[in-house]
Each structure stands twice: as structure tokens, then as C-alpha cells.
Short mmCIF file of C-alpha atoms and ligand atoms in Angstrom, two decimals:
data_model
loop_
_atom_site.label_atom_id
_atom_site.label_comp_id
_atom_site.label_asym_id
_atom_site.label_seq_id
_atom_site.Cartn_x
_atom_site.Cartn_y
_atom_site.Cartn_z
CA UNK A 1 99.86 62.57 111.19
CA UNK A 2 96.41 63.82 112.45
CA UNK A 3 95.51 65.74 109.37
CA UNK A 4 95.87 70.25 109.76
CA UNK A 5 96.03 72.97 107.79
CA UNK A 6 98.23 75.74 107.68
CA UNK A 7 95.85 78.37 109.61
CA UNK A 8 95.52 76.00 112.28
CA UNK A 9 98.99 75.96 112.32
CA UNK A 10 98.92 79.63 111.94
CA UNK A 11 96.47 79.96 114.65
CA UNK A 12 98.40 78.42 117.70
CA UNK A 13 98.70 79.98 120.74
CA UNK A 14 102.74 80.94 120.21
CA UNK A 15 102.05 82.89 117.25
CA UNK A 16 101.50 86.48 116.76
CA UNK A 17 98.19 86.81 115.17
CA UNK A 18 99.38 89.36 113.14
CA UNK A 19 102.64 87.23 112.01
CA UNK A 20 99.67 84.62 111.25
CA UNK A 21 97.40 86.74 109.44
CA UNK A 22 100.44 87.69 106.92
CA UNK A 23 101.60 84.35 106.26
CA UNK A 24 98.10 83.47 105.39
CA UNK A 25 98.08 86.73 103.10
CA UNK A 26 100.98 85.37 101.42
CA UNK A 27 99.96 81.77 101.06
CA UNK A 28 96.77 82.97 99.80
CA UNK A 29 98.60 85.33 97.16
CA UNK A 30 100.51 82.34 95.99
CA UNK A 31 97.21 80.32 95.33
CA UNK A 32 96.51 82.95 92.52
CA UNK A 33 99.79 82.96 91.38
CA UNK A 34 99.93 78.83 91.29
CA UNK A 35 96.52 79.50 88.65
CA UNK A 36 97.90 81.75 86.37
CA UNK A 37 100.95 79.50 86.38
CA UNK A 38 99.14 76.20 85.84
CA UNK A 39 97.13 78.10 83.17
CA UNK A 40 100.67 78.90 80.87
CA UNK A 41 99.78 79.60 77.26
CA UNK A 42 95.84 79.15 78.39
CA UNK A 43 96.29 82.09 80.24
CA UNK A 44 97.25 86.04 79.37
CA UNK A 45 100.31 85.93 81.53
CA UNK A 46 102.96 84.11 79.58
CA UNK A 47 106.12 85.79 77.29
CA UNK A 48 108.37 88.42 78.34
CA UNK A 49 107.40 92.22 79.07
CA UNK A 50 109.76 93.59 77.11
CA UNK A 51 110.89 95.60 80.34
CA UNK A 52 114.22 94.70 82.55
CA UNK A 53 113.62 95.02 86.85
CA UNK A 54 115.99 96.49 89.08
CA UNK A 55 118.68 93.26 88.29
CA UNK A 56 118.63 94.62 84.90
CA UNK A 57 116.69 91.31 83.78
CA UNK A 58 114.03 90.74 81.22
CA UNK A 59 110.29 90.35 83.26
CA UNK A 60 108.14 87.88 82.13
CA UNK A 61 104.40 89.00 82.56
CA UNK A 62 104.76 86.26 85.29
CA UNK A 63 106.77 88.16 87.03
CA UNK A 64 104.89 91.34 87.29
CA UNK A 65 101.34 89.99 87.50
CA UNK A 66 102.96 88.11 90.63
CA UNK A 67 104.54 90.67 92.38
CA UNK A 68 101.18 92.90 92.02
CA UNK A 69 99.37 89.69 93.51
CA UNK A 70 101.47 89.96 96.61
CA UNK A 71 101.54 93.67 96.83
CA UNK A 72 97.73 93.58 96.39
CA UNK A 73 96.78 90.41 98.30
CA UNK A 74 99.34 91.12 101.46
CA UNK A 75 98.32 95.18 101.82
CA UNK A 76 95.33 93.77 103.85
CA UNK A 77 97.21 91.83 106.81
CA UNK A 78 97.27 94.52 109.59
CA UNK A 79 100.44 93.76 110.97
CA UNK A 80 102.27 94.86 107.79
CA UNK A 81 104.17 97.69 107.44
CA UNK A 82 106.21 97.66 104.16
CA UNK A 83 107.48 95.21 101.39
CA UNK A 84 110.37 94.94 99.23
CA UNK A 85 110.33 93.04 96.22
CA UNK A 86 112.82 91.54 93.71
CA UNK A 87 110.77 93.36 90.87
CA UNK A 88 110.60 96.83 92.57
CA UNK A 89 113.48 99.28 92.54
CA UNK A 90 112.62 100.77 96.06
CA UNK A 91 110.11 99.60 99.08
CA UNK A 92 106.35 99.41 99.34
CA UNK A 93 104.92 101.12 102.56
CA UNK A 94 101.63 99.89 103.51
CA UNK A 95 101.07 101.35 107.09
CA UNK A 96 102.56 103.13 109.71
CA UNK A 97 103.29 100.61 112.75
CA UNK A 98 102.71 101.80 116.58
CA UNK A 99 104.61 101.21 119.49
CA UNK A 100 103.31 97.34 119.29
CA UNK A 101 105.81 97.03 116.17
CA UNK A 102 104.80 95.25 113.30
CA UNK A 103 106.51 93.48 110.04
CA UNK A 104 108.10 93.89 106.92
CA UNK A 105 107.66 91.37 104.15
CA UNK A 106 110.35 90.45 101.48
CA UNK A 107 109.62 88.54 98.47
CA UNK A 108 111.11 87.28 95.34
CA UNK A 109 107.42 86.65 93.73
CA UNK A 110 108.33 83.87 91.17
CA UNK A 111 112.08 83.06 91.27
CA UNK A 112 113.52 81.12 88.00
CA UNK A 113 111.01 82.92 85.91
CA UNK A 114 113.46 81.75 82.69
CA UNK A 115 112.07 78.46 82.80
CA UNK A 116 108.18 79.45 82.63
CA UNK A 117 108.32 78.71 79.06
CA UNK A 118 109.90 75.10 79.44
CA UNK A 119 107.51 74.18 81.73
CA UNK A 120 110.01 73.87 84.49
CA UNK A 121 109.29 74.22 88.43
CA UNK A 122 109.31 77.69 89.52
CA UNK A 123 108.41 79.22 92.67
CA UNK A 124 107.97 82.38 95.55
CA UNK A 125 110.47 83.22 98.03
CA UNK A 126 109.54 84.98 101.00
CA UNK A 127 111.01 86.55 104.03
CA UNK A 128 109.56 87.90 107.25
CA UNK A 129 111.38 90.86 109.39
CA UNK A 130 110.25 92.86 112.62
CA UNK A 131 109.92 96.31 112.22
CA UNK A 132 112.94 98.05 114.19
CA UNK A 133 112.02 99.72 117.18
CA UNK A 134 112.88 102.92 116.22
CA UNK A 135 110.50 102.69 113.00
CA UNK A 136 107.50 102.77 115.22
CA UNK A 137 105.47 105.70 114.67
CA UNK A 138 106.37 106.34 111.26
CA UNK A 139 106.54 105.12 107.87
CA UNK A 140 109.05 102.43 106.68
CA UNK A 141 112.19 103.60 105.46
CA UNK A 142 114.50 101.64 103.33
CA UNK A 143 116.99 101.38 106.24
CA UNK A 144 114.57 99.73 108.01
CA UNK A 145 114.92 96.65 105.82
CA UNK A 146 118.81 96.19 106.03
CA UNK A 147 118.25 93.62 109.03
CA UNK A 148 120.85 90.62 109.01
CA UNK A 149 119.03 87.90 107.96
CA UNK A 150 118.73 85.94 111.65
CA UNK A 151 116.38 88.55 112.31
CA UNK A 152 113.95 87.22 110.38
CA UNK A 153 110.79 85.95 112.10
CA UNK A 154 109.44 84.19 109.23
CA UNK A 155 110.75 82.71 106.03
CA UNK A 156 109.24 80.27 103.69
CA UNK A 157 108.92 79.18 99.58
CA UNK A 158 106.20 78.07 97.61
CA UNK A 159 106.84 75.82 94.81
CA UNK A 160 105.00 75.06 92.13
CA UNK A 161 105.88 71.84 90.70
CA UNK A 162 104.27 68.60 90.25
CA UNK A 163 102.30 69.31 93.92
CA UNK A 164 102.12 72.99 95.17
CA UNK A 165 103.98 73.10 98.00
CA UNK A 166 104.82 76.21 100.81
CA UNK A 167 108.04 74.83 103.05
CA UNK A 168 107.77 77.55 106.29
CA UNK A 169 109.09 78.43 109.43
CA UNK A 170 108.61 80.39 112.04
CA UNK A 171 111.51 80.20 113.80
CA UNK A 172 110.63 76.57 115.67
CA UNK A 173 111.38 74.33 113.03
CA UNK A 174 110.03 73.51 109.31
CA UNK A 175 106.50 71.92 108.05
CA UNK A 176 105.22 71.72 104.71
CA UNK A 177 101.77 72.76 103.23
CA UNK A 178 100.36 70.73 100.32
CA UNK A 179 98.19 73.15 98.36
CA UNK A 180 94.48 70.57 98.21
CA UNK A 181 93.87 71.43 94.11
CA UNK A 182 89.98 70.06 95.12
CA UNK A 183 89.96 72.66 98.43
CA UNK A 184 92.03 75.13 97.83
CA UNK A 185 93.24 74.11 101.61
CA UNK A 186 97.05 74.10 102.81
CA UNK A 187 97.23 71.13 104.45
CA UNK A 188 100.08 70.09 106.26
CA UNK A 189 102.18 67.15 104.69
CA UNK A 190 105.24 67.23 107.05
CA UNK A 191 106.05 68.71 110.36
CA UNK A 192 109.99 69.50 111.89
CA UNK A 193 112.16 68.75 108.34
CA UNK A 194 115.46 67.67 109.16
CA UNK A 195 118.12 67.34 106.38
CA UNK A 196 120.22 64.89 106.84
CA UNK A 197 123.73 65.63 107.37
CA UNK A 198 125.25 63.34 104.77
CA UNK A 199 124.68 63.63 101.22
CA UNK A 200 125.74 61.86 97.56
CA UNK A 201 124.16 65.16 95.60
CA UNK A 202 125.21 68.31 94.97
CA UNK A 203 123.82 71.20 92.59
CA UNK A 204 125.71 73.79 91.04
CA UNK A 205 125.79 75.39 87.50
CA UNK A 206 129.02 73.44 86.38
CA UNK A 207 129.24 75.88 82.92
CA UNK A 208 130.87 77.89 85.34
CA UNK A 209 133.83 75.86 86.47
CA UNK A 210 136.39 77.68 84.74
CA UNK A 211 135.38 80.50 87.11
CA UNK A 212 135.61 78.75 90.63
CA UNK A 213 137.17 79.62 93.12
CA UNK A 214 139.93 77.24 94.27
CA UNK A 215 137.50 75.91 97.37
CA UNK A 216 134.59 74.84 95.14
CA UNK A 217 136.59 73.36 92.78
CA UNK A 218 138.47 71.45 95.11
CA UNK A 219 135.08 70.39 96.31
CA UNK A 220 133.06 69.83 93.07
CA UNK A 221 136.34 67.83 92.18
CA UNK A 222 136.50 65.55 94.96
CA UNK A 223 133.27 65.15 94.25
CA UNK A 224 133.56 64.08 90.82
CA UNK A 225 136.40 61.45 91.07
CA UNK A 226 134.02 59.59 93.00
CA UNK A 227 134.49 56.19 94.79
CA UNK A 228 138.53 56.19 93.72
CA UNK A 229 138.72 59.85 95.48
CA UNK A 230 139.13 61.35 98.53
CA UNK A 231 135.69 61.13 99.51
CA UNK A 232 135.23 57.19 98.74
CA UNK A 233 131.57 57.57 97.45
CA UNK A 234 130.13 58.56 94.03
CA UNK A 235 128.12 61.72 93.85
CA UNK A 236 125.39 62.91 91.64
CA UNK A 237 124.86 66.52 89.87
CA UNK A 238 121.38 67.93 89.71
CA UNK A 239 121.18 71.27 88.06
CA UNK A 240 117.68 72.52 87.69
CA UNK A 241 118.52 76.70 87.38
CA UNK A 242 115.48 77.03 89.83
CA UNK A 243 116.83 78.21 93.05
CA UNK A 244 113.02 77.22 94.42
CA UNK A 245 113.06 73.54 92.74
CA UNK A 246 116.68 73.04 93.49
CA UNK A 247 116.24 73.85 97.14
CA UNK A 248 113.47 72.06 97.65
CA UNK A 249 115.19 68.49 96.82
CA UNK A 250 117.86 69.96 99.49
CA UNK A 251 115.24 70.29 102.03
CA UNK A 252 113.47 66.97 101.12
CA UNK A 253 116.38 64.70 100.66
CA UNK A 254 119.79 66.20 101.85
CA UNK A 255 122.18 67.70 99.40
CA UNK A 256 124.10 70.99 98.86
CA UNK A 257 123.28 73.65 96.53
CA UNK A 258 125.90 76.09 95.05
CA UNK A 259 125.92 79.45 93.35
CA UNK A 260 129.15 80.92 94.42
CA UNK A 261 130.92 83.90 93.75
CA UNK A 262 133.23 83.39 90.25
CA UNK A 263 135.37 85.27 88.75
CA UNK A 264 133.14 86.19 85.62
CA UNK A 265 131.93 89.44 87.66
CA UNK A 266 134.88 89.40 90.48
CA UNK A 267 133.14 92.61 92.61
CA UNK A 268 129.36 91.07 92.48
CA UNK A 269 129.52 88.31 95.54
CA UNK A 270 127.43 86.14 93.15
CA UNK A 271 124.05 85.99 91.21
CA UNK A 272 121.26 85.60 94.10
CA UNK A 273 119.77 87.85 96.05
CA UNK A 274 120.83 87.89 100.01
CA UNK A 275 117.25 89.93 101.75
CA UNK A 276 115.04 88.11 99.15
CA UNK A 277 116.37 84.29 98.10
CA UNK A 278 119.54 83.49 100.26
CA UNK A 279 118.20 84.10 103.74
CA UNK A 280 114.99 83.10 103.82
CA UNK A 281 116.42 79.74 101.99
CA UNK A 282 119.19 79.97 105.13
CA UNK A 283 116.57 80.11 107.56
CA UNK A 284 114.69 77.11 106.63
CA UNK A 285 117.88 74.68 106.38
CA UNK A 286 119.21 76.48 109.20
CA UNK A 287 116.11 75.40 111.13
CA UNK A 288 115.85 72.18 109.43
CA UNK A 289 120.11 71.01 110.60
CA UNK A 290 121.47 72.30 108.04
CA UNK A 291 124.24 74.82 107.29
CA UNK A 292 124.28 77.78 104.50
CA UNK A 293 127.62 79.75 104.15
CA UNK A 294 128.97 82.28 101.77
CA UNK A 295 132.62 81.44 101.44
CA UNK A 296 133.69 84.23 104.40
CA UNK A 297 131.20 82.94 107.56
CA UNK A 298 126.80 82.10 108.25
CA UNK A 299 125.09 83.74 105.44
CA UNK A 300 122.25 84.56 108.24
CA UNK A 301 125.20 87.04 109.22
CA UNK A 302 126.18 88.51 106.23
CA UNK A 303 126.51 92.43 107.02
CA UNK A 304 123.21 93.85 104.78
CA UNK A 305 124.14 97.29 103.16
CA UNK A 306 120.97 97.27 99.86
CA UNK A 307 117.96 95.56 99.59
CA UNK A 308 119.27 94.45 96.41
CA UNK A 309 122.66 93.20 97.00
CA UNK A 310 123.76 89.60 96.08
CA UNK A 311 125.37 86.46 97.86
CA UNK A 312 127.02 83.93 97.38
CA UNK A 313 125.13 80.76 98.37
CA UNK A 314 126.25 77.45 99.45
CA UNK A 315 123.78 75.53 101.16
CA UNK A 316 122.31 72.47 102.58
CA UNK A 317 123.77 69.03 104.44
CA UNK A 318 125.81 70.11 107.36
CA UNK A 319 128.58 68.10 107.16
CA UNK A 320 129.07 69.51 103.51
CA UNK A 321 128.59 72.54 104.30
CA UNK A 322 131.43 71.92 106.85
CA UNK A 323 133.58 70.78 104.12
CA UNK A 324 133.49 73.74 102.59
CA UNK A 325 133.85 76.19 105.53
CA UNK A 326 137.01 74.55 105.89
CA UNK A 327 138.28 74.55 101.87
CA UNK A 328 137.50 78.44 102.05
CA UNK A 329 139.82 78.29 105.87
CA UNK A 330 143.08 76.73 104.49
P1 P6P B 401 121.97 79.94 85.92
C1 P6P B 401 116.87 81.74 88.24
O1 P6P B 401 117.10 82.69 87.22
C2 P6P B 401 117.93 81.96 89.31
O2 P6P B 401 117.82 83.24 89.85
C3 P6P B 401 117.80 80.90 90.39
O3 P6P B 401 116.49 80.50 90.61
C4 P6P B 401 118.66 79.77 89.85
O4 P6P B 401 119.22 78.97 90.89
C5 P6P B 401 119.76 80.51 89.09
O5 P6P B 401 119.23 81.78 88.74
C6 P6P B 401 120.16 79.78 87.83
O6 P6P B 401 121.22 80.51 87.24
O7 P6P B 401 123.19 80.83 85.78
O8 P6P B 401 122.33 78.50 86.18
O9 P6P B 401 120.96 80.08 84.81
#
């Protein structure tokens, strides 16, 4: 692979240079954020705030000194019109967008912040939207962000694990960024991800199976009895309670990743976030052949009614995700 970066890849002809110039903003954000999180107890940012966000969970500093990264670093691409963030109870305006439109950025700045003390992958979620037409001219408005999520034009993750890695897309397929710790460069270390359709893995928490609904079970059972079962092949469970790092195995080796609704909180749809984790993840294994699904149809249709409101996420391999389309039909 003749070797790029990403704002080459940023900077080709099909792209709005605008769209470009954010993604950049963002990648650049997550450079700082990748030090302070490298740095752990060297640094000032690690332990808990003492404050809960707008999920009514504990913030680590992490959490906050990422978010303000974004909101800082991201202000300056000129294309951007608001943001919305998992750590902010209402929207960001930045600018007022003309007639030309412009975008609105979504971002979960370091998702699975509970394992920054055990050293575990962690990572940003991000999500691209055009501003609606009838925005232009004035400032962003909540409403403006409560776009299904196949609108988006951009979606992409940056995890920070063993490598640094962004996983994007524009809406043309997937490529991956390796962050160069010597350069500070983005360079690209796969182009057009596919997932396969098969798998042998799944991921969900499996504390929870008391709560299932009848589908997953059926699934994560027929999964379990293996070989002697219905689906005549052994599986294996991986369970890292990092959306991010769990995700990212999906995208680089096949697999299906769970958190479905349960019955432990029967009126939330389920713990993640749709605007902020679920479809931007949907996007990219969307675009890479997969499928994502939240137990009633495409979570990249899901009607949006908050900026906050949660999902319930099954994701990954297509012919899984098949599987359990048609568990939640009969
Ligand atoms: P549980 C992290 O807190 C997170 O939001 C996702 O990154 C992760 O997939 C999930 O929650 C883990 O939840 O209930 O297994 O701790």
C-alpha cells in the first residue's frame, strides 16, 4: 500500500474541504487526548471529578479535559456549526452557517472512561451531520441535531490501545489511520474494511442474562452449546466493557457486539447512546458489510426524538446480524 496520510486522504478531490478540515480538527483533538491518556497517573488528568454528566454518571477528569479538547480544538474548522457532546447537557453553537450549509459534530470524547484506571483501551466516538437546510442563516438549534443517523456524512472512532488508531468513513467505505508516535502523522494502515460475514465471536455483558430478551438468549444460547448445537461450531465470548475496544475487534476481525435492551430498566431501550456511540459505530460496519440492528429494524433508522436518548445495539457480521433480525421476527 503506497504509504498516505489521513489529510491526503482528507484532501481528495470528492471531499468537501470543509468536511476535511473538521475531520482533521478532530483527529488532531484526539492526538492531545491520546497524551494525556498515555500520561495516566504521570499526568493531572486521572480520578473521578466528583461531578455526574447528563447520563447521571460519575466524570473522570478524562472525561472533561477531553470534551474541552474537542470543543476547543474543533471551534476553528470553518465549516462547523454546532456540537453535541456526551458530557454536555445541551448543544455547543460555534457559527452561524449560510446558504452553502455546513456541519454539526457529535462526539462521545472518551467512551469507557470506567476502565481509565485499569489501564484498559478506551477511546472517542464521533459523528458527522449536515446542517438542515432550513438552519441556514441562523444559529443551531437542538432540533437541528435529531437527524436519523443515515444522514450522517461522517463517522469515525479513535482508539487508544496498544497502537492509536482513528477507523473513518466518509460515506465511501472505511480506512484506518495509525497515529506515527515518532511524527505525530495519521498514516493510513488499511483502506475499504470489510467484515466478514461469518463469525465464531460474539461480545455481550453476559451478567445480564437473566435480563434478555427471549431473542438474545436464544442466540447467546445457541451460541454457547457450541459444536453439539444448532449452529455446529464453537463460539468465543469477548467482553471488554469498551464499546470503542470491543468494536474495533468487530471491525478488524468479524464478530457481533451486543448491548441490548433488558429488562433491568424495561422503558430505557438500553445503555448506549444512539446520536453519539450507536450510529456512528452503524455507519462504519454498515459501510464496511456489516449489519447493526436494534431488535425493531436498521439502527441508522431509528426515529431520533433527544440528543441523549439510548439504543439498543447489536452489531457487526451480517449474517449474525441476520440471525437475529429474524429471532426478534418470530
Ligand atoms: P457494562 C462504557 O461505560 C460503556 O458505555 C461502553 O463503552 C461499554 O460497551 C459499556 O458501557 C459497558 O457496560 O454494563 O458491561 O459495564
Amino acid at each position: 500500500m503506497s504509504t498516505t496520510n489521513l489529510a491526503a486522504f482528507l484532501s481528495q478531490g470528492a471531499v468537501d474541504p470543509r468536511l476535511g478540515e473538521l475531520v482533521l480538527a478532530v483527529a488532531e483533538g484526539c492526538v492531545a487526548i491520546n497524551g494525556h491518556v498515555r500520561r495516566g497517573a504521570l499526568g493531572q488528568a486521572m480520578g473521578a471529578l466528583g461531578s455526574e454528566n447528563v447520563q447521571g454518571e460519575v466524570q473522570q477528569k478524562l472525561d472533561v479535559l477531553s470534551n474541552d479538547v474537542l470543543l476547543e480544538g474543533c471551534a476553528k474548522a470553518t465549516g462547523l456549526c454546532a456540537m453535541a457532546s456526551e458530557e454536555m447537557d445541551t448543544i455547543h453553537p460555534v457559527r452561524e452557517v449560510g446558504a452553502e450549509g455546513g456541519y454539526l459534530l457529535l462526539f462521545d470524547p472518551l467512551d469507557g472512561s470506567s476502565n481509565i484506571a485499569v489501564n484498559v483501551s478506551i477511546g472517542t466516538i464521533f459523528s458527522i451531520l449536515p446542517t438542515p437546510k432550513d438552519s441556514y442563516g441562523r444559529a443551531a438549534a437542538e432540533a437541528d441535531f435529531l437527524q436519523p443517523g443515515r444522514q450522517q456524512v461522517a463517522a469515525g472512532y479513535v482508539v487508544y490501545g496498544p497502537q492509536t488508531q482513528m477507523v473513518l468513513t466518509l460515506g465511501a467505505g472505511v480506512s484506518a489511520f495509525t497515529l506515527d508516535p515518532d511524527s505525530g502523522d495519521w498514516v493510513m494502515t488499511a483502506a475499504d474494511i470489510r467484515i466478514p460475514a461469518e463469525t465464531k465471536e460474539f461480545a455481550i455483558n453476559t451478567a445480564n442474562t437473566r435480563h434478555w430478551a427471549a431473542p438474545v438468549s436464544r442466540y447467546v444460547e445457541e451460541c454457547l452449546a457450541g459444536v453439539e448445537g444448532p449452529r455446529g461450531k464453537d463460539f468465543n465470548m469477548r467482553w471488554v466493557a469498551s464499546m470503542v475496544a470491543d468494536v474495533h475487534r468487530v471491525m478488524s476481525r468479524g464478530g457481533v457486539f451486543m448491548y441490548p435492551w433488558d429488562k433491568r430498566e424495561p422503558d430505557r431501550p438500553g445503555k448506549l447512546r444512539l446520536m453519539y456511540e450507536a450510529n456512528p459505530m452503524a455507519l462504519l460496519v454498515e459501510q464496511a458489510g456489516g449489519g447493526s440492528f436494534d431488535g425493531q429494524g436498521e439502527t441508522l433508522d431509528a426515529k431520533v426524538t433527544s440528543l441523549h436518548q439510548r439504543a439498543s445495539v447489536m452489531l457487526g457480521s451480517a449474517a449474525e446480524i441476520a440471525r437475529l433480525r429474524a429471532y426478534h421476527a418470530s
